PDB file of C-alpha atoms in Angstrom:
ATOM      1  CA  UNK A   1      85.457 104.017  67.480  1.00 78.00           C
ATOM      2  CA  UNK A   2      83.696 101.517  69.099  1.00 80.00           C
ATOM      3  CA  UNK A   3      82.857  99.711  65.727  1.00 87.00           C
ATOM      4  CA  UNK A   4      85.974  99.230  65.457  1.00 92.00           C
ATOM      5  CA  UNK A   5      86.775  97.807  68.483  1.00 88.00           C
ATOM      6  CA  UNK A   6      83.914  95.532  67.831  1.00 89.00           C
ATOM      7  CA  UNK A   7      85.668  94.599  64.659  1.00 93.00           C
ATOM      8  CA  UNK A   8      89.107  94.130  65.699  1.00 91.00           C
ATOM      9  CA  UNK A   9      87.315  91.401  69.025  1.00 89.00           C
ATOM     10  CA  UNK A  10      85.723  89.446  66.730  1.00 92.00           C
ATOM     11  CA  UNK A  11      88.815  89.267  64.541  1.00 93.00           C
ATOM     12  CA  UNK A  12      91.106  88.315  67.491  1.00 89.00           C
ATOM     13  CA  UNK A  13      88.036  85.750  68.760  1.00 90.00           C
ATOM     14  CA  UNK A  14      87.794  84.362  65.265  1.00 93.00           C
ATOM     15  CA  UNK A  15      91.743  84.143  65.279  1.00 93.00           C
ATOM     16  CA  UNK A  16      91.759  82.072  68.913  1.00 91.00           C
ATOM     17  CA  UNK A  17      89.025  79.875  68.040  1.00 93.00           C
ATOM     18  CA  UNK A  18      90.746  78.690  64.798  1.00 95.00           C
ATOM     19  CA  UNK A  19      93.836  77.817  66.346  1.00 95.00           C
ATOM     20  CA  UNK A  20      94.898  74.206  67.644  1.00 97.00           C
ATOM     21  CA  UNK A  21      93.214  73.469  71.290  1.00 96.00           C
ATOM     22  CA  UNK A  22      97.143  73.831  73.048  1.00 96.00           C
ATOM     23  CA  UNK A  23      97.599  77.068  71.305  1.00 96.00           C
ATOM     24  CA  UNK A  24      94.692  78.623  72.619  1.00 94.00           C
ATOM     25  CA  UNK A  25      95.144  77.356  75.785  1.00 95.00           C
ATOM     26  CA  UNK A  26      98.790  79.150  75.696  1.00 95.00           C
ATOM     27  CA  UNK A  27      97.035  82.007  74.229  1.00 92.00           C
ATOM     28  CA  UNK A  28      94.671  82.940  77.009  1.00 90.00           C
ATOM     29  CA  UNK A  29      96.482  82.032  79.485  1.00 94.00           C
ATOM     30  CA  UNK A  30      98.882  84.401  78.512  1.00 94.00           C
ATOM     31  CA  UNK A  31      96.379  86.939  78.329  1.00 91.00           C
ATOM     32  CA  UNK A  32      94.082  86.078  81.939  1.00 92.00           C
ATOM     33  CA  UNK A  33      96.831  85.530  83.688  1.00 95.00           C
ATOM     34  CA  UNK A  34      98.480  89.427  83.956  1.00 96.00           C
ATOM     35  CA  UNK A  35      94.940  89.982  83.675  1.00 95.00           C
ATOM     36  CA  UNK A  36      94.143  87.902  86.950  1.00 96.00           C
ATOM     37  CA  UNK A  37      97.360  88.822  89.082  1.00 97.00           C
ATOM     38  CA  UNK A  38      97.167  92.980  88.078  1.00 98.00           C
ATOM     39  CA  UNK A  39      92.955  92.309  89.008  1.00 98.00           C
ATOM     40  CA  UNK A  40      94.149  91.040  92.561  1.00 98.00           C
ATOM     41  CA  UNK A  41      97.031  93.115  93.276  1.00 98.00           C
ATOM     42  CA  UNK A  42      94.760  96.326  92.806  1.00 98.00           C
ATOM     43  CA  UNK A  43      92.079  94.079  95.187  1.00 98.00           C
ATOM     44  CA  UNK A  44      94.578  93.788  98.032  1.00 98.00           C
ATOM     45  CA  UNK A  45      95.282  97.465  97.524  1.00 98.00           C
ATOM     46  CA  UNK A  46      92.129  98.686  98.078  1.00 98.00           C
ATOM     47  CA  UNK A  47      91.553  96.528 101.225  1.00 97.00           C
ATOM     48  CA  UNK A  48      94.477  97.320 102.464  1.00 97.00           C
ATOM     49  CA  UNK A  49      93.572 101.208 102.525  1.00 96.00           C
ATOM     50  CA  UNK A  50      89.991 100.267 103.721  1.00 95.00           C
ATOM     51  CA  UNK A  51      90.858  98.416 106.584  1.00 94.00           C
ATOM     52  CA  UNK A  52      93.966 101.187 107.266  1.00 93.00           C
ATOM     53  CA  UNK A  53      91.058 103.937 107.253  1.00 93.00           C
ATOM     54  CA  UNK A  54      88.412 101.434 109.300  1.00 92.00           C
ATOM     55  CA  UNK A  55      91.465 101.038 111.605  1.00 91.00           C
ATOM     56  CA  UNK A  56      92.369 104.289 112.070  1.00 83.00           C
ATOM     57  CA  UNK A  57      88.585 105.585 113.271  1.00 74.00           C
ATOM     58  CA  UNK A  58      88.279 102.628 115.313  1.00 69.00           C
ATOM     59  CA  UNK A  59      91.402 104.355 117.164  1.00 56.00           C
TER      60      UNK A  59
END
């Protein structure tokens, strides 16, 4: 299973790299960006409930 992972990466990176600079640029961005903004919403989660709990023994 994780050959084929391994395969299907290096077909998607072979994919991006042989597109035109602006497409790949569109390409990734639309990939890192839901990336990036799900990555920091879960982030401000978690130190929301930390400083909730630090909070609340503090109390």
């Amino acid at each position: 299973m994780a050959a084929d992972l391994g395969t299907w990466w290096d077909g998607v990176e072979l994919w991006v790299v042989q597109l035109w600079f602006p497409l790949q640029f569109v390409v990734v961005m639309a990939a890192v960006v839901p990336v990036c903004l799900v990555a920091a919403w879960a982030v401000d989660r978690v130190v929301d409930r930390v400083a909730a709990a630090l909070r609340g023994s503090r109390g």
